[in-house]
Coordinates of N, CA and C and ligand atoms in Angstrom, one line a residue:
M105 N 0.8 -1.2 0.0 CA 0.0 0.0 0.0 C 0.9 1.3 0.0
I106 N 0.6 2.2 -0.9 CA 1.4 3.4 -1.1 C 1.6 4.1 0.2
S107 N 0.5 4.4 0.9 CA 0.6 5.3 2.1 C 1.4 4.7 3.2
K108 N 1.3 3.4 3.4 CA 2.0 2.7 4.4 C 3.5 2.8 4.2
K109 N 3.9 2.6 2.9 CA 5.4 2.7 2.6 C 5.9 4.1 2.8
L110 N 5.0 5.0 2.4 CA 5.4 6.4 2.5 C 5.6 6.8 3.9
L111 N 4.6 6.4 4.8 CA 4.7 6.8 6.2 C 5.9 6.1 6.9
R112 N 6.2 4.9 6.5 CA 7.4 4.2 7.1 C 8.6 5.0 6.7
W113 N 8.7 5.4 5.5 CA 9.9 6.2 5.0 C 9.9 7.5 5.8
Y114 N 8.8 8.1 5.9 CA 8.7 9.5 6.6 C 9.2 9.4 8.0
S115 N 8.7 8.3 8.7 CA 9.1 8.2 10.1 C 10.6 8.1 10.3
L116 N 11.3 7.6 9.3 CA 12.8 7.4 9.4 C 13.5 8.6 8.8
N117 N 12.9 9.4 7.9 CA 13.6 10.4 7.2 C 13.1 11.8 7.3
K118 N 12.1 12.0 8.1 CA 11.4 13.3 8.0 C 12.4 14.4 8.5
R119 N 12.1 15.6 7.8 CA 13.0 16.7 8.2 C 12.6 17.2 9.6
D120 N 13.6 17.6 10.3 CA 13.3 18.1 11.7 C 13.0 19.6 11.6
L121 N 11.7 19.9 11.7 CA 11.3 21.3 11.5 C 10.5 21.8 12.7
P122 N 10.7 23.1 13.1 CA 10.1 23.5 14.4 C 8.6 23.4 14.4
W123 N 7.9 23.5 13.2 CA 6.5 23.5 13.2 C 6.0 22.0 13.2
R124 N 6.9 21.1 13.2 CA 6.5 19.7 13.2 C 6.4 19.1 14.6
V125 N 6.6 19.9 15.6 CA 6.6 19.4 17.0 C 5.2 19.8 17.6
T126 N 4.3 20.3 16.8 CA 3.1 20.8 17.4 C 1.9 20.4 16.4
H127 N 0.7 20.4 17.0 CA -0.5 20.3 16.3 C -1.4 21.6 16.4
D128 N -0.8 22.6 17.0 CA -1.5 23.9 17.3 C -1.8 24.5 15.9
P129 N -3.1 24.7 15.7 CA -3.5 25.2 14.3 C -2.9 26.6 14.1
Y130 N -2.7 27.4 15.1 CA -2.1 28.8 14.9 C -0.7 28.6 14.4
K131 N 0.1 27.7 15.0 CA 1.5 27.6 14.6 C 1.6 27.0 13.2
I132 N 0.7 26.0 12.9 CA 0.7 25.4 11.6 C 0.4 26.4 10.5
W133 N -0.6 27.2 10.9 CA -1.0 28.3 9.9 C 0.1 29.3 9.7
I134 N 0.7 29.8 10.7 CA 1.9 30.7 10.5 C 2.9 30.1 9.7
S135 N 3.3 28.8 9.9 CA 4.4 28.2 9.2 C 3.9 28.1 7.7
E136 N 2.7 27.7 7.5 CA 2.3 27.5 6.1 C 2.3 28.8 5.3
I137 N 1.9 29.9 5.9 CA 1.9 31.2 5.2 C 3.3 31.6 5.0
M138 N 4.2 31.4 6.0 CA 5.6 31.8 5.7 C 6.2 31.0 4.6
L139 N 5.8 29.7 4.5 CA 6.4 28.9 3.5 C 6.0 29.1 2.1
Q140 N 5.0 29.9 1.9 CA 4.5 30.3 0.6 C 5.6 31.0 -0.2
Q141 N 6.1 30.6 -1.3 CA 7.1 31.2 -2.1 C 8.4 31.4 -1.4
T142 N 8.6 30.7 -0.3 CA 9.9 31.0 0.5 C 10.5 29.6 0.9
Q143 N 11.8 29.6 0.9 CA 12.5 28.3 1.2 C 12.4 28.0 2.7
V144 N 12.4 26.7 3.0 CA 12.3 26.2 4.4 C 13.4 26.8 5.2
S145 N 14.7 26.8 4.7 CA 15.8 27.3 5.5 C 15.7 28.8 5.8
T146 N 15.0 29.5 5.0 CA 14.8 31.0 5.2 C 13.7 31.1 6.3
V147 N 12.7 30.3 6.2 CA 11.6 30.4 7.1 C 11.9 30.1 8.6
I148 N 12.7 29.1 8.8 CA 13.0 28.6 10.2 C 13.3 29.7 11.2
P149 N 14.3 30.6 11.0 CA 14.6 31.6 12.0 C 13.4 32.6 12.1
Y150 N 12.7 32.9 11.0 CA 11.6 33.9 11.1 C 10.5 33.2 12.0
Y151 N 10.2 32.0 11.7 CA 9.2 31.2 12.4 C 9.5 31.2 13.9
N152 N 10.7 30.9 14.2 CA 11.1 30.8 15.7 C 10.9 32.1 16.4
K153 N 11.4 33.2 15.7 CA 11.3 34.5 16.3 C 9.8 34.9 16.5
W154 N 9.0 34.6 15.5 CA 7.6 35.0 15.5 C 6.9 34.3 16.6
I155 N 7.1 33.0 16.7 CA 6.4 32.2 17.8 C 6.8 32.6 19.2
N156 N 8.1 33.0 19.3 CA 8.6 33.4 20.5 C 7.9 34.7 21.0
K157 N 7.7 35.6 20.0 CA 7.1 36.9 20.3 C 5.5 36.8 20.3
F158 N 5.0 36.1 19.4 CA 3.5 36.0 19.3 C 3.1 34.5 19.4
P159 N 3.1 33.9 20.5 CA 2.8 32.5 20.6 C 1.4 32.1 20.3
N160 N 0.5 33.0 20.2 CA -0.9 32.7 19.9 C -1.6 33.9 19.2
A161 N -2.8 33.6 18.7 CA -3.5 34.6 17.9 C -3.9 35.8 18.7
T162 N -4.2 35.6 20.0 CA -4.6 36.7 20.9 C -3.5 37.7 21.0
K163 N -2.3 37.2 21.3 CA -1.1 38.0 21.5 C -0.8 38.8 20.2
L164 N -0.9 38.1 19.1 CA -0.7 38.7 17.8 C -1.7 39.8 17.5
S165 N -2.9 39.6 17.8 CA -4.0 40.5 17.4 C -3.9 41.8 18.3
K166 N -3.3 41.6 19.5 CA -3.2 42.8 20.4 C -1.9 43.6 20.1
A167 N -1.0 43.1 19.3 CA 0.2 43.8 19.0 C 0.0 45.0 18.1
N168 N 1.0 45.9 18.1 CA 0.9 47.0 17.2 C 1.4 46.5 15.8
Y169 N 0.7 46.9 14.8 CA 1.0 46.3 13.4 C 2.4 46.6 13.0
N170 N 2.9 47.7 13.4 CA 4.3 48.1 13.0 C 5.3 47.1 13.6
D171 N 5.0 46.7 14.8 CA 5.9 45.7 15.5 C 5.8 44.3 14.8
V172 N 4.6 44.0 14.3 CA 4.4 42.7 13.6 C 5.2 42.8 12.3
L173 N 5.0 43.9 11.6 CA 5.7 44.0 10.3 C 7.2 44.0 10.4
K174 N 7.7 44.5 11.5 CA 9.1 44.5 11.7 C 9.7 43.1 11.8
L175 N 8.9 42.2 12.4 CA 9.3 40.8 12.5 C 9.3 40.1 11.2
W176 N 8.4 40.6 10.3 CA 8.3 40.0 9.0 C 9.3 40.5 8.0
E177 N 9.9 41.6 8.3 CA 10.8 42.3 7.4 C 11.9 41.4 6.8
G178 N 12.0 41.3 5.5 CA 13.0 40.5 4.9 C 12.4 39.2 4.3
L179 N 11.2 38.9 4.7 CA 10.5 37.6 4.2 C 9.8 37.9 2.8
G180 N 9.5 39.2 2.6 CA 8.9 39.5 1.3 C 7.4 39.2 1.3
Y181 N 6.8 39.5 0.1 CA 5.3 39.3 -0.1 C 4.6 39.8 1.2
Y182 N 4.6 41.1 1.4 CA 4.1 41.7 2.6 C 2.6 41.5 2.8
S183 N 1.9 41.3 1.7 CA 0.4 41.1 1.9 C 0.2 39.9 2.8
R184 N 1.1 38.9 2.8 CA 0.9 37.8 3.7 C 0.9 38.2 5.2
C185 N 1.8 39.1 5.5 CA 1.8 39.6 6.9 C 0.5 40.4 7.3
K186 N 0.1 41.2 6.3 CA -1.1 41.9 6.6 C -2.3 41.0 6.8
N187 N -2.4 40.0 6.0 CA -3.5 39.0 6.1 C -3.4 38.2 7.4
I188 N -2.2 37.8 7.8 CA -2.1 37.1 9.1 C -2.6 38.0 10.2
Y189 N -2.2 39.3 10.2 CA -2.6 40.2 11.2 C -4.2 40.3 11.2
K190 N -4.7 40.5 10.1 CA -6.2 40.6 10.0 C -6.9 39.3 10.5
T191 N -6.4 38.2 10.1 CA -7.0 36.9 10.4 C -6.8 36.7 11.9
S192 N -5.7 37.1 12.5 CA -5.5 36.9 14.0 C -6.7 37.4 14.8
H193 N -7.3 38.5 14.3 CA -8.4 39.1 15.1 C -9.7 38.2 14.9
L194 N -9.7 37.4 13.9 CA -10.9 36.6 13.7 C -10.8 35.2 14.3
V195 N -9.6 34.8 14.7 CA -9.5 33.4 15.2 C -9.0 33.4 16.6
Q196 N -8.9 34.5 17.3 CA -8.3 34.5 18.6 C -9.1 33.7 19.6
K197 N -10.4 33.7 19.5 CA -11.2 32.9 20.5 C -11.2 31.5 20.1
N198 N -11.3 31.2 18.8 CA -11.5 29.9 18.4 C -11.0 29.7 17.0
F199 N -10.0 28.8 16.8 CA -9.5 28.6 15.5 C -10.4 27.6 14.7
P200 N -10.9 28.0 13.6 CA -11.9 27.2 12.9 C -11.3 25.8 12.5
D201 N -12.2 24.8 12.5 CA -11.7 23.5 12.2 C -12.6 22.9 11.0
S202 N -13.1 23.8 10.2 CA -13.8 23.3 9.0 C -13.4 24.1 7.8
Y203 N -13.4 23.4 6.7 CA -13.0 24.0 5.4 C -13.8 25.3 5.1
S204 N -15.1 25.2 5.3 CA -15.9 26.3 4.9 C -15.6 27.6 5.7
E205 N -15.2 27.4 7.0 CA -14.9 28.6 7.8 C -13.5 29.1 7.4
L206 N -12.5 28.2 7.3 CA -11.1 28.6 7.0 C -11.0 29.3 5.7
I207 N -11.7 28.8 4.7 CA -11.5 29.4 3.4 C -12.0 30.9 3.3
K208 N -12.8 31.3 4.3 CA -13.3 32.6 4.3 C -12.3 33.6 4.9
L209 N -11.3 33.1 5.5 CA -10.3 34.0 6.2 C -9.3 34.6 5.3
P210 N -8.9 35.9 5.6 CA -8.0 36.6 4.7 C -6.7 35.8 4.6
G211 N -6.2 35.6 3.4 CA -4.9 34.9 3.1 C -4.9 33.4 3.2
I212 N -6.1 32.8 3.4 CA -6.1 31.3 3.5 C -6.9 30.8 2.3
G213 N -6.1 30.1 1.4 CA -6.7 29.5 0.2 C -6.9 28.0 0.4
D214 N -7.3 27.4 -0.7 CA -7.6 26.0 -0.7 C -6.5 25.1 -0.1
Y215 N -5.2 25.3 -0.6 CA -4.1 24.5 -0.1 C -3.9 24.7 1.4
T216 N -3.8 26.0 1.8 CA -3.6 26.2 3.3 C -4.7 25.7 4.2
A217 N -5.9 25.9 3.7 CA -7.0 25.4 4.6 C -6.9 23.9 4.7
K218 N -6.7 23.2 3.6 CA -6.7 21.7 3.7 C -5.4 21.2 4.5
T219 N -4.3 21.9 4.4 CA -3.1 21.5 5.1 C -3.3 21.7 6.6
I220 N -3.9 22.8 7.0 CA -4.2 23.1 8.4 C -5.1 22.0 8.9
L221 N -6.1 21.7 8.2 CA -7.1 20.7 8.6 C -6.5 19.3 8.8
A222 N -5.6 18.9 7.9 CA -4.9 17.6 8.0 C -3.9 17.6 9.1
I223 N -3.1 18.6 9.2 CA -2.0 18.5 10.2 C -2.5 18.8 11.6
A224 N -3.3 19.9 11.7 CA -3.7 20.3 13.1 C -4.9 19.6 13.6
F225 N -5.8 19.2 12.7 CA -7.1 18.6 13.2 C -7.3 17.2 12.7
D226 N -6.3 16.6 12.1 CA -6.4 15.2 11.7 C -7.5 14.9 10.8
K227 N -7.9 15.9 9.9 CA -9.0 15.7 9.0 C -8.5 15.1 7.7
N228 N -9.3 14.4 7.0 CA -8.9 13.7 5.8 C -9.0 14.7 4.6
Q229 N -8.0 15.6 4.6 CA -7.9 16.6 3.5 C -6.5 16.5 3.0
V230 N -6.3 16.7 1.7 CA -5.0 16.7 1.1 C -4.8 18.1 0.5
G231 N -3.8 18.9 1.1 CA -3.5 20.2 0.5 C -2.5 19.9 -0.7
I232 N -2.9 20.2 -1.9 CA -2.1 19.9 -3.0 C -1.4 21.1 -3.5
D233 N -0.1 21.2 -3.3 CA 0.7 22.2 -3.9 C 1.5 21.7 -5.1
T234 N 2.4 22.4 -5.7 CA 3.1 21.9 -6.9 C 3.8 20.6 -6.6
N235 N 4.4 20.5 -5.4 CA 5.2 19.3 -5.1 C 4.3 18.0 -5.1
L236 N 3.1 18.2 -4.4 CA 2.2 17.0 -4.3 C 1.6 16.7 -5.7
E237 N 1.3 17.8 -6.4 CA 0.7 17.5 -7.7 C 1.7 16.8 -8.7
R238 N 2.9 17.2 -8.6 CA 4.0 16.6 -9.5 C 4.1 15.1 -9.2
I239 N 4.1 14.8 -7.9 CA 4.2 13.4 -7.5 C 3.0 12.6 -8.0
G240 N 1.8 13.2 -7.8 CA 0.6 12.5 -8.3 C 0.7 12.3 -9.8
F241 N 1.1 13.3 -10.6 CA 1.2 13.1 -12.0 C 2.2 11.9 -12.3
R242 N 3.3 11.9 -11.6 CA 4.3 10.8 -11.9 C 3.7 9.4 -11.5
L243 N 3.1 9.4 -10.3 CA 2.6 8.0 -9.9 C 1.6 7.5 -10.9
L244 N 0.8 8.4 -11.4 CA -0.2 8.0 -12.4 C 0.3 7.9 -13.8
G245 N 1.5 8.4 -14.0 CA 2.0 8.4 -15.4 C 1.3 9.4 -16.3
L246 N 0.9 10.5 -15.8 CA 0.2 11.5 -16.6 C 1.2 12.6 -17.1
K247 N 1.0 12.9 -18.4 CA 1.9 14.0 -18.9 C 1.2 15.3 -19.1
K248 N 0.0 15.2 -19.6 CA -0.6 16.5 -20.0 C -1.2 17.2 -18.8
R249 N -0.8 18.5 -18.7 CA -1.3 19.3 -17.6 C -2.7 19.9 -17.9
S250 N -3.7 19.0 -17.8 CA -5.0 19.5 -18.1 C -5.8 19.5 -16.7
R251 N -6.9 20.3 -16.7 CA -7.8 20.3 -15.6 C -8.3 18.9 -15.2
F252 N -8.5 18.1 -16.3 CA -9.0 16.8 -16.1 C -8.0 15.9 -15.4
N253 N -6.7 16.1 -15.8 CA -5.7 15.3 -15.1 C -5.4 15.8 -13.7
Q254 N -5.5 17.1 -13.5 CA -5.3 17.6 -12.1 C -6.4 17.1 -11.2
N255 N -7.6 17.0 -11.7 CA -8.7 16.4 -11.0 C -8.4 14.9 -10.6
K256 N -7.9 14.2 -11.6 CA -7.6 12.8 -11.4 C -6.6 12.6 -10.3
V257 N -5.5 13.5 -10.3 CA -4.5 13.5 -9.3 C -5.1 13.8 -7.9
K258 N -5.9 14.8 -7.9 CA -6.6 15.2 -6.6 C -7.3 14.0 -6.0
K259 N -8.2 13.4 -6.9 CA -9.0 12.2 -6.4 C -8.1 11.1 -6.0
F260 N -7.0 10.8 -6.7 CA -6.1 9.7 -6.4 C -5.4 10.0 -5.1
L261 N -4.9 11.2 -4.8 CA -4.2 11.4 -3.6 C -5.2 11.4 -2.4
E262 N -6.4 11.8 -2.6 CA -7.4 11.7 -1.5 C -7.7 10.3 -1.2
K263 N -7.7 9.5 -2.3 CA -8.1 8.1 -2.1 C -7.0 7.3 -1.3
I264 N -5.7 7.6 -1.7 CA -4.6 6.8 -1.0 C -4.2 7.4 0.3
Q265 N -4.7 8.6 0.7 CA -4.3 9.2 1.9 C -4.6 8.3 3.1
D266 N -3.6 8.2 4.0 CA -3.8 7.3 5.2 C -4.8 8.0 6.1
K267 N -5.9 7.4 6.3 CA -7.0 8.1 7.0 C -6.7 8.2 8.5
N268 N -5.8 7.5 9.0 CA -5.4 7.6 10.4 C -4.3 8.6 10.7
N269 N -3.6 9.0 9.6 CA -2.5 9.9 9.7 C -2.5 10.9 8.6
P270 N -3.5 11.7 8.4 CA -3.6 12.5 7.3 C -2.5 13.6 7.2
G271 N -2.2 14.1 8.4 CA -1.1 15.2 8.5 C 0.2 14.6 8.1
D272 N 0.6 13.5 8.6 CA 1.9 12.8 8.2 C 1.9 12.5 6.8
F273 N 0.8 12.0 6.2 CA 0.7 11.7 4.8 C 1.1 12.9 4.0
N274 N 0.4 14.0 4.3 CA 0.7 15.3 3.5 C 2.2 15.7 3.7
Q275 N 2.7 15.6 4.9 CA 4.0 16.0 5.1 C 5.1 15.1 4.5
A276 N 4.7 13.8 4.5 CA 5.6 12.8 3.8 C 5.7 13.1 2.3
L277 N 4.6 13.5 1.7 CA 4.7 13.8 0.3 C 5.5 15.1 0.1
M278 N 5.3 16.1 1.0 CA 6.1 17.3 0.9 C 7.6 17.0 0.9
D279 N 8.0 16.1 1.9 CA 9.4 15.8 2.0 C 9.9 15.0 0.8
L280 N 9.1 14.1 0.3 CA 9.4 13.4 -0.9 C 9.7 14.3 -2.1
G281 N 8.7 15.3 -2.2 CA 8.9 16.2 -3.3 C 10.0 17.2 -3.2
S282 N 10.4 17.4 -1.9 CA 11.5 18.3 -1.7 C 12.9 17.6 -1.8
N283 N 13.0 16.3 -1.4 CA 14.3 15.6 -1.4 C 14.5 14.6 -2.5
I284 N 13.5 14.0 -2.9 CA 13.7 12.8 -3.8 C 13.0 13.0 -5.2
C285 N 11.8 13.5 -5.2 CA 11.1 13.6 -6.4 C 10.9 15.1 -6.8
Q286 N 12.1 15.7 -7.1 CA 12.1 17.1 -7.4 C 11.6 17.4 -8.9
S287 N 11.4 18.6 -9.2 CA 10.9 18.9 -10.5 C 11.9 18.5 -11.6
Q288 N 13.2 18.8 -11.5 CA 14.1 18.5 -12.5 C 15.1 17.4 -12.2
S289 N 15.0 16.8 -11.0 CA 15.8 15.7 -10.7 C 15.1 14.7 -9.7
V290 N 15.3 13.4 -10.0 CA 14.7 12.4 -9.2 C 15.7 11.3 -8.7
N291 N 15.4 10.8 -7.6 CA 16.3 9.7 -7.1 C 15.4 8.5 -6.9
C292 N 14.9 8.0 -8.0 CA 13.9 6.9 -8.0 C 14.4 5.6 -7.2
R293 N 15.6 5.4 -7.3 CA 16.1 4.1 -6.7 C 15.9 4.1 -5.2
V294 N 15.9 5.2 -4.5 CA 15.7 5.2 -3.1 C 14.2 5.7 -2.7
C295 N 13.4 5.9 -3.7 CA 12.1 6.4 -3.5 C 11.2 5.2 -2.9
P296 N 10.6 5.5 -1.8 CA 9.8 4.4 -1.1 C 8.6 3.9 -1.8
I297 N 8.2 4.6 -2.8 CA 7.0 4.2 -3.5 C 7.2 4.0 -5.0
N298 N 8.5 3.7 -5.3 CA 8.8 3.5 -6.8 C 8.1 2.3 -7.4
D299 N 7.7 1.3 -6.6 CA 7.0 0.2 -7.2 C 5.6 0.5 -7.6
S300 N 5.1 1.7 -7.2 CA 3.7 2.1 -7.6 C 3.8 3.2 -8.6
C301 N 4.9 3.5 -9.1 CA 5.1 4.8 -9.9 C 5.2 4.4 -11.4
R302 N 4.2 4.9 -12.2 CA 4.3 4.7 -13.6 C 5.4 5.5 -14.3
A303 N 5.7 6.7 -13.8 CA 6.7 7.4 -14.5 C 8.1 6.8 -14.3
F304 N 8.3 6.0 -13.2 CA 9.5 5.3 -12.9 C 9.8 4.3 -14.0
L305 N 8.7 3.7 -14.5 CA 8.9 2.7 -15.6 C 9.3 3.3 -16.9
S306 N 9.1 4.6 -17.0 CA 9.5 5.2 -18.3 C 11.0 5.5 -18.2
L307 N 11.6 6.0 -19.3 CA 13.0 6.3 -19.3 C 13.3 7.5 -18.6
N308 N 12.4 8.5 -18.6 CA 12.7 9.7 -18.0 C 11.6 10.3 -17.1
P309 N 11.5 10.0 -15.8 CA 10.4 10.4 -15.0 C 10.2 11.9 -14.9
V310 N 11.3 12.7 -15.1 CA 11.1 14.2 -15.0 C 10.3 14.7 -16.2
D311 N 10.0 13.9 -17.2 CA 9.1 14.3 -18.3 C 7.7 14.4 -17.8
Y312 N 7.4 13.9 -16.6 CA 6.0 13.9 -16.1 C 5.9 14.9 -14.9
P313 N 5.0 15.8 -15.0 CA 4.2 16.1 -16.1 C 5.0 17.0 -17.1
A314 N 4.5 17.1 -18.3 CA 5.2 17.9 -19.3 C 5.4 19.3 -18.9
P315 N 6.6 19.9 -19.2 CA 6.9 21.2 -18.7 C 5.9 22.2 -19.3
I316 N 5.7 23.3 -18.6 CA 4.7 24.3 -19.1 C 5.4 25.1 -20.2
K317 N 4.7 25.2 -21.3 CA 5.3 25.9 -22.5 C 5.2 27.4 -22.3
P318 N 6.3 28.1 -22.6 CA 6.2 29.6 -22.4 C 5.3 30.1 -23.4
K319 N 4.5 31.2 -23.0 CA 3.5 31.7 -23.9 C 4.1 32.7 -24.9
Ligands
SF4_825 S1 9.7 6.7 -8.3 FE1 10.8 8.5 -9.0 S2 9.3 9.6 -10.2 FE2 8.2 8.1 -9.1 S3 7.5 9.2 -7.2 FE3 9.4 8.2 -6.7 S4 11.0 9.7 -7.2 FE4 9.2 10.4 -8.1

């Protein structure tokens, strides 16, 4: 079973990251927003400083915005910081645990909502970013980047998700995409799920999915 192999590999190889020692939805949310368009190694010191200063949404919502912004300085994409601050006022009493409520919050989109639900609340949701989508395309041996195929990947990942460990399942795929099944380079020989991967059977797995043609 794909998810069992993946989780076994993850338990032995997972990256040691500060937001992985908690299920606190506030902390998972902050880490996910910081990680958008930003490398993990860059995020770690920012995340640690942030959690140290603002350990929960109440503390953050009561802070002066200029102090909040100061802590974000250097991370870029400042609208993320603005949205975090806005959202902190809406979640200080109770952090939502449903997709319909999360998706209404400033700065929280489909991927972030599902990832928070899986990691913090153990809900069966798969947050699909480019890494997870790429792995799905390769497992299914799909080349064409069509809406139809994206939907197929989504349904497939939802189907194989370990229902008892949805958060670990998501994070295992994140680590696989970051270390082994990268966009332009793959290390299929050590991949824990290579026996279920159609792209692995081809001569060149990085051809899956086909690169986006410049317009
Ligand atoms: S076997 Fe290769 S292409 Fe397939 S998921 Fe693993 S690393 Fe990616």
